[in-house]
PDB file of C-alpha atoms (C1' of nucleotides) in Angstrom:
ATOM      1  CA  MET J1142      -4.805 -15.817 101.259  1.00 93.00           C
ATOM      2  CA  GLU J1143      -1.854 -14.220  99.501  1.00 94.00           C
ATOM      3  CA  ASN J1144      -0.514 -15.743  96.289  1.00 97.00           C
ATOM      4  CA  LEU J1145       2.211 -15.336  93.699  1.00 98.00           C
ATOM      5  CA  VAL J1146       0.171 -16.272  90.657  1.00 98.00           C
ATOM      6  CA  ARG J1147       0.738 -13.015  88.846  1.00 98.00           C
ATOM      7  CA  GLU J1148       4.494 -13.112  89.454  1.00 97.00           C
ATOM      8  CA  LYS J1149       4.807 -16.742  88.346  1.00 98.00           C
ATOM      9  CA  ARG J1150       2.625 -16.155  85.309  1.00 98.00           C
ATOM     10  CA  MET J1151       4.633 -13.153  84.179  1.00 97.00           C
ATOM     11  CA  ALA J1152       7.875 -15.038  84.792  1.00 97.00           C
ATOM     12  CA  LEU J1153       6.635 -17.391  82.107  1.00 97.00           C
ATOM     13  CA  GLY J1154       5.659 -14.485  79.887  1.00 97.00           C
ATOM     14  CA  MET J1155       2.034 -15.561  79.736  1.00 98.00           C
ATOM     15  CA  THR J1156      -1.148 -13.507  79.598  1.00 98.00           C
ATOM     16  CA  GLN J1157      -4.110 -14.254  81.862  1.00 98.00           C
ATOM     17  CA  ASP J1158      -5.891 -15.506  78.797  1.00 98.00           C
ATOM     18  CA  GLU J1159      -3.156 -17.967  77.903  1.00 98.00           C
ATOM     19  CA  LEU J1160      -2.861 -19.210  81.473  1.00 98.00           C
ATOM     20  CA  SER J1161      -6.595 -19.708  81.844  1.00 98.00           C
ATOM     21  CA  ALA J1162      -6.671 -21.668  78.589  1.00 97.00           C
ATOM     22  CA  LYS J1163      -3.890 -23.972  79.756  1.00 97.00           C
ATOM     23  CA  LEU J1164      -5.589 -24.579  83.061  1.00 97.00           C
ATOM     24  CA  ASP J1165      -9.026 -24.916  81.545  1.00 97.00           C
ATOM     25  CA  VAL J1166     -10.606 -22.195  83.657  1.00 98.00           C
ATOM     26  CA  SER J1167     -12.047 -18.820  82.700  1.00 98.00           C
ATOM     27  CA  ARG J1168      -9.917 -15.710  82.394  1.00 98.00           C
ATOM     28  CA  GLN J1169     -12.004 -14.090  85.106  1.00 98.00           C
ATOM     29  CA  THR J1170     -11.011 -16.856  87.481  1.00 98.00           C
ATOM     30  CA  ILE J1171      -7.329 -16.013  86.975  1.00 98.00           C
ATOM     31  CA  SER J1172      -7.956 -12.294  87.241  1.00 98.00           C
ATOM     32  CA  SER J1173      -9.945 -12.688  90.456  1.00 97.00           C
ATOM     33  CA  LEU J1174      -7.340 -15.034  91.868  1.00 98.00           C
ATOM     34  CA  GLU J1175      -4.515 -12.581  91.217  1.00 98.00           C
ATOM     35  CA  LYS J1176      -6.584  -9.827  92.721  1.00 96.00           C
ATOM     36  CA  GLY J1177      -7.183 -11.926  95.814  1.00 95.00           C
ATOM     37  CA  ARG J1178     -10.936 -11.939  95.367  1.00 95.00           C
ATOM     38  CA  TYR J1179     -11.188 -15.574  96.393  1.00 95.00           C
ATOM     39  CA  ASN J1180      -9.173 -18.655  97.170  1.00 97.00           C
ATOM     40  CA  PRO J1181      -8.666 -21.338  94.545  1.00 98.00           C
ATOM     41  CA  SER J1182     -10.102 -24.821  94.799  1.00 98.00           C
ATOM     42  CA  ILE J1183      -7.460 -27.386  95.658  1.00 98.00           C
ATOM     43  CA  THR J1184      -7.626 -28.798  92.136  1.00 97.00           C
ATOM     44  CA  LEU J1185      -6.901 -25.382  90.628  1.00 98.00           C
ATOM     45  CA  ALA J1186      -4.053 -24.936  93.109  1.00 98.00           C
ATOM     46  CA  PHE J1187      -2.621 -28.283  91.987  1.00 98.00           C
ATOM     47  CA  LYS J1188      -2.974 -27.350  88.325  1.00 98.00           C
ATOM     48  CA  LEU J1189      -1.090 -24.109  88.956  1.00 98.00           C
ATOM     49  CA  SER J1190       1.646 -25.845  90.936  1.00 98.00           C
ATOM     50  CA  LYS J1191       2.113 -28.345  88.141  1.00 97.00           C
ATOM     51  CA  LEU J1192       2.312 -25.673  85.461  1.00 98.00           C
ATOM     52  CA  PHE J1193       4.580 -23.457  87.528  1.00 98.00           C
ATOM     53  CA  GLN J1194       6.628 -26.473  88.574  1.00 97.00           C
ATOM     54  CA  CYS J1195       6.601 -25.694  92.255  1.00 97.00           C
ATOM     55  CA  THR J1196       4.665 -26.661  95.361  1.00 98.00           C
ATOM     56  CA  ILE J1197       1.296 -25.242  96.357  1.00 98.00           C
ATOM     57  CA  GLU J1198       2.998 -23.759  99.397  1.00 98.00           C
ATOM     58  CA  GLU J1199       5.329 -21.799  97.127  1.00 98.00           C
ATOM     59  CA  ILE J1200       2.399 -20.152  95.358  1.00 98.00           C
ATOM     60  CA  PHE J1201      -0.123 -19.704  98.142  1.00 98.00           C
ATOM     61  CA  ILE J1202       0.708 -18.224 101.499  1.00 97.00           C
ATOM     62  CA  TYR J1203      -1.662 -19.399 104.170  1.00 96.00           C
ATOM     63  CA  GLU J1204      -2.115 -17.393 107.329  1.00 88.00           C
ATOM     64  CA  GLU J1205      -4.596 -18.669 109.873  1.00 80.00           C
ATOM     65  CA  GLU J1206      -7.442 -16.279 110.471  1.00 64.00           C
TER      66      GLU J1206
ATOM     67  CA  MET U1049      -8.365 -37.103  94.671  1.00 93.00           C
ATOM     68  CA  GLU U1050      -6.723 -39.622  96.963  1.00 94.00           C
ATOM     69  CA  ASN U1051      -5.669 -38.590 100.459  1.00 97.00           C
ATOM     70  CA  LEU U1052      -3.994 -39.893 103.597  1.00 98.00           C
ATOM     71  CA  VAL U1053      -6.154 -38.082 106.126  1.00 98.00           C
ATOM     72  CA  ARG U1054      -7.297 -41.226 107.873  1.00 98.00           C
ATOM     73  CA  GLU U1055      -3.761 -42.595 108.150  1.00 97.00           C
ATOM     74  CA  LYS U1056      -2.343 -39.321 109.470  1.00 98.00           C
ATOM     75  CA  ARG U1057      -5.228 -38.863 111.873  1.00 98.00           C
ATOM     76  CA  MET U1058      -4.834 -42.343 113.321  1.00 97.00           C
ATOM     77  CA  ALA U1059      -1.076 -41.875 113.535  1.00 97.00           C
ATOM     78  CA  LEU U1060      -1.900 -39.085 115.972  1.00 97.00           C
ATOM     79  CA  GLY U1061      -4.399 -41.291 117.789  1.00 97.00           C
ATOM     80  CA  MET U1062      -7.263 -38.908 117.159  1.00 98.00           C
ATOM     81  CA  THR U1063     -10.929 -39.579 116.479  1.00 98.00           C
ATOM     82  CA  GLN U1064     -12.780 -37.870 113.611  1.00 98.00           C
ATOM     83  CA  ASP U1065     -14.597 -35.847 116.223  1.00 97.00           C
ATOM     84  CA  GLU U1066     -11.406 -34.593 117.827  1.00 98.00           C
ATOM     85  CA  LEU U1067      -9.857 -33.759 114.484  1.00 98.00           C
ATOM     86  CA  SER U1068     -12.922 -31.883 113.274  1.00 98.00           C
ATOM     87  CA  ALA U1069     -12.980 -29.861 116.483  1.00 97.00           C
ATOM     88  CA  LYS U1070      -9.339 -28.883 116.102  1.00 97.00           C
ATOM     89  CA  LEU U1071      -9.887 -27.829 112.504  1.00 97.00           C
ATOM     90  CA  ASP U1072     -13.175 -26.149 113.209  1.00 97.00           C
ATOM     91  CA  VAL U1073     -15.161 -28.153 110.693  1.00 98.00           C
ATOM     92  CA  SER U1074     -17.945 -30.675 111.147  1.00 98.00           C
ATOM     93  CA  ARG U1075     -17.267 -34.324 111.809  1.00 98.00           C
ATOM     94  CA  GLN U1076     -19.122 -35.182 108.608  1.00 98.00           C
ATOM     95  CA  THR U1077     -16.633 -33.124 106.653  1.00 98.00           C
ATOM     96  CA  ILE U1078     -13.796 -35.286 107.968  1.00 98.00           C
ATOM     97  CA  SER U1079     -15.709 -38.494 107.425  1.00 98.00           C
ATOM     98  CA  SER U1080     -16.608 -37.525 103.860  1.00 97.00           C
ATOM     99  CA  LEU U1081     -13.063 -36.419 103.163  1.00 98.00           C
ATOM    100  CA  GLU U1082     -11.620 -39.720 104.357  1.00 98.00           C
ATOM    101  CA  LYS U1083     -14.189 -41.570 102.285  1.00 96.00           C
ATOM    102  CA  GLY U1084     -13.218 -39.530  99.240  1.00 95.00           C
ATOM    103  CA  ARG U1085     -16.671 -38.062  98.819  1.00 95.00           C
ATOM    104  CA  TYR U1086     -15.262 -34.660  97.911  1.00 95.00           C
ATOM    105  CA  ASN U1087     -12.119 -32.605  97.729  1.00 97.00           C
ATOM    106  CA  PRO U1088     -11.196 -30.227 100.545  1.00 98.00           C
ATOM    107  CA  SER U1089     -11.077 -26.475 100.117  1.00 98.00           C
ATOM    108  CA  ILE U1090      -7.522 -25.169  99.999  1.00 98.00           C
ATOM    109  CA  THR U1091      -7.936 -23.641 103.444  1.00 97.00           C
ATOM    110  CA  LEU U1092      -8.962 -26.990 104.911  1.00 98.00           C
ATOM    111  CA  ALA U1093      -6.013 -28.600 103.144  1.00 98.00           C
ATOM    112  CA  PHE U1094      -3.709 -26.028 104.722  1.00 98.00           C
ATOM    113  CA  LYS U1095      -5.221 -26.569 108.166  1.00 98.00           C
ATOM    114  CA  LEU U1096      -4.648 -30.302 107.841  1.00 98.00           C
ATOM    115  CA  SER U1097      -1.073 -29.861 106.632  1.00 98.00           C
ATOM    116  CA  LYS U1098      -0.341 -27.590 109.546  1.00 97.00           C
ATOM    117  CA  LEU U1099      -1.808 -29.994 112.094  1.00 98.00           C
ATOM    118  CA  PHE U1100      -0.153 -33.009 110.500  1.00 98.00           C
ATOM    119  CA  GLN U1101       3.073 -31.062 110.081  1.00 97.00           C
ATOM    120  CA  CYS U1102       3.605 -31.960 106.462  1.00 97.00           C
ATOM    121  CA  THR U1103       2.949 -30.493 103.030  1.00 98.00           C
ATOM    122  CA  ILE U1104      -0.369 -30.533 101.238  1.00 98.00           C
ATOM    123  CA  GLU U1105       1.264 -32.709  98.601  1.00 98.00           C
ATOM    124  CA  GLU U1106       2.078 -35.305 101.257  1.00 98.00           C
ATOM    125  CA  ILE U1107      -1.589 -35.603 102.221  1.00 98.00           C
ATOM    126  CA  PHE U1108      -3.394 -35.172  98.925  1.00 98.00           C
ATOM    127  CA  ILE U1109      -2.435 -37.016  95.772  1.00 96.00           C
ATOM    128  CA  TYR U1110      -3.507 -35.149  92.697  1.00 95.00           C
ATOM    129  CA  GLU U1111      -3.933 -36.989  89.433  1.00 88.00           C
ATOM    130  CA  GLU U1112      -5.071 -34.961  86.443  1.00 80.00           C
ATOM    131  CA  GLU U1113      -8.384 -36.038  85.051  1.00 65.00           C
TER     132      GLU U1113
ATOM    133  C1'  DT W 343      -3.509   9.872  68.572  1.00 85.57           C
ATOM    134  C1'  DT W 344      -5.996   5.895  67.158  1.00 85.57           C
ATOM    135  C1'  DT W 345      -6.066   1.071  67.430  1.00 85.57           C
ATOM    136  C1'  DT W 346      -5.374  -3.293  69.656  1.00 85.57           C
ATOM    137  C1'  DA W 347      -4.122  -6.194  73.460  1.00 85.57           C
ATOM    138  C1'  DT W 348      -4.588  -6.959  78.184  1.00 85.57           C
ATOM    139  C1'  DT W 349      -6.759  -6.618  82.439  1.00 85.57           C
ATOM    140  C1'  DG W 350     -10.674  -5.201  85.839  1.00 85.57           C
ATOM    141  C1'  DT W 351     -15.159  -5.939  87.240  1.00 85.57           C
ATOM    142  C1'  DC W 352     -20.337  -6.600  87.490  1.00 85.57           C
ATOM    143  C1'  DA W 353     -24.458  -9.597  87.348  1.00 85.57           C
ATOM    144  C1'  DA W 354     -26.711 -13.890  87.243  1.00 85.57           C
ATOM    145  C1'  DG W 355     -26.428 -18.665  87.357  1.00 85.57           C
ATOM    146  C1'  DC W 356     -24.300 -23.336  88.260  1.00 85.57           C
ATOM    147  C1'  DT W 357     -21.579 -26.518  91.055  1.00 85.57           C
ATOM    148  C1'  DT W 358     -19.585 -28.166  95.006  1.00 85.57           C
ATOM    149  C1'  DA W 359     -17.567 -27.710  99.696  1.00 85.57           C
ATOM    150  C1'  DC W 360     -19.483 -27.621 104.016  1.00 85.57           C
ATOM    151  C1'  DT W 361     -23.256 -27.200 107.671  1.00 85.57           C
ATOM    152  C1'  DT W 362     -26.947 -29.001 110.751  1.00 85.57           C
ATOM    153  C1'  DT W 363     -29.915 -32.572 112.062  1.00 85.57           C
ATOM    154  C1'  DA W 364     -30.841 -37.017 112.444  1.00 85.57           C
ATOM    155  C1'  DC W 365     -30.417 -41.842 112.424  1.00 85.57           C
ATOM    156  C1'  DA W 366     -28.087 -46.361 111.167  1.00 85.57           C
ATOM    157  C1'  DT W 367     -24.031 -49.245 111.379  1.00 85.57           C
ATOM    158  C1'  DT W 368     -19.745 -50.792 113.104  1.00 85.57           C
ATOM    159  C1'  DT W 369     -16.192 -51.236 116.806  1.00 85.57           C
ATOM    160  C1'  DA W 370     -14.752 -51.543 121.360  1.00 85.57           C
ATOM    161  C1'  DA W 371     -15.533 -51.900 126.236  1.00 85.57           C
ATOM    162  C1'  DT W 372     -17.964 -53.748 130.162  1.00 85.57           C
TER     163       DT W 372
ATOM    164  C1'  DA Z1037     -24.886 -59.855 125.428  1.00 85.57           C
ATOM    165  C1'  DT Z1038     -25.418 -54.897 126.474  1.00 85.57           C
ATOM    166  C1'  DT Z1039     -23.800 -50.554 126.367  1.00 85.57           C
ATOM    167  C1'  DA Z1040     -21.140 -46.904 124.732  1.00 85.57           C
ATOM    168  C1'  DA Z1041     -17.952 -44.877 121.464  1.00 85.57           C
ATOM    169  C1'  DA Z1042     -16.785 -44.142 116.833  1.00 85.57           C
ATOM    170  C1'  DT Z1043     -17.981 -43.934 112.154  1.00 85.57           C
ATOM    171  C1'  DG Z1044     -21.187 -43.900 107.849  1.00 85.57           C
ATOM    172  C1'  DT Z1045     -24.564 -41.615 105.458  1.00 85.57           C
ATOM    173  C1'  DA Z1046     -28.868 -39.147 103.849  1.00 85.57           C
ATOM    174  C1'  DA Z1047     -31.557 -34.722 103.226  1.00 85.57           C
ATOM    175  C1'  DA Z1048     -31.888 -29.942 102.956  1.00 85.57           C
ATOM    176  C1'  DG Z1049     -29.787 -25.642 103.237  1.00 85.57           C
ATOM    177  C1'  DT Z1050     -25.796 -22.050 103.036  1.00 85.57           C
ATOM    178  C1'  DA Z1051     -21.392 -20.345 101.257  1.00 85.57           C
ATOM    179  C1'  DA Z1052     -17.991 -19.897  98.022  1.00 85.57           C
ATOM    180  C1'  DG Z1053     -15.506 -21.277  93.682  1.00 85.57           C
ATOM    181  C1'  DC Z1054     -16.220 -20.841  89.011  1.00 85.57           C
ATOM    182  C1'  DT Z1055     -18.861 -19.890  84.510  1.00 85.57           C
ATOM    183  C1'  DT Z1056     -20.682 -16.976  80.723  1.00 85.57           C
ATOM    184  C1'  DG Z1057     -21.509 -12.577  78.850  1.00 85.57           C
ATOM    185  C1'  DA Z1058     -20.759  -8.068  78.595  1.00 85.57           C
ATOM    186  C1'  DC Z1059     -18.536  -3.746  79.016  1.00 85.57           C
ATOM    187  C1'  DA Z1060     -15.130  -0.356  81.136  1.00 85.57           C
ATOM    188  C1'  DA Z1061     -10.392   0.850  82.027  1.00 85.57           C
ATOM    189  C1'  DT Z1062      -5.554   0.523  81.383  1.00 85.57           C
ATOM    190  C1'  DA Z1063      -1.332  -0.543  78.742  1.00 85.57           C
ATOM    191  C1'  DA Z1064       1.114  -1.200  74.668  1.00 85.57           C
ATOM    192  C1'  DA Z1065       1.695  -0.757  69.766  1.00 85.57           C
ATOM    193  C1'  DA Z1066       1.011   1.294  65.276  1.00 85.57           C
TER     194       DA Z1066
END
DNA sequence: TTTTATTGTCAAGCTTACTTTACATTTAAT
DNA sequence: ATTAAATGTAAAGTAAGCTTGACAATAAAA
């Protein structure tokens, strides 16, 4: 699943480390997410949408397999 | 996390079995979801939003811990 | 160029979403 | 009242999200 985490994070001028701290996840989780290594849990997706002030759909692009 | 899966499913007149088949998950997954036993993966959330023709936010109500 | 900040990634382990199987309980139909 | 359909739930296993720790690679700053 594609996502715009990196773009949204940089738009806020944050480092992966700062973002992970705010969301209470590890930095590796953010790095892997941005790299598309895995999909986020729905709770992490909600946390991101809240911080980025947009909908989940605006951050994550779902394409059926 | 609260959700309106049962309400949306019944609005479509579907059984748990029919819904699970359409989403390609087990019936127990739907039953447990409706009962609030666990949160869905983001891919399952997207599948539901697509089938129900609404946003993830309209099905799942996130409240920070 | 040397240092420092930032990011990439690997391995091993934990947690939880989800599966299969199986059976009990509730609801609806006959 | 019986039967059948729909739902609840438990146990054991698999898959994937996420953690910690550690180190390499890249980017930015001094």
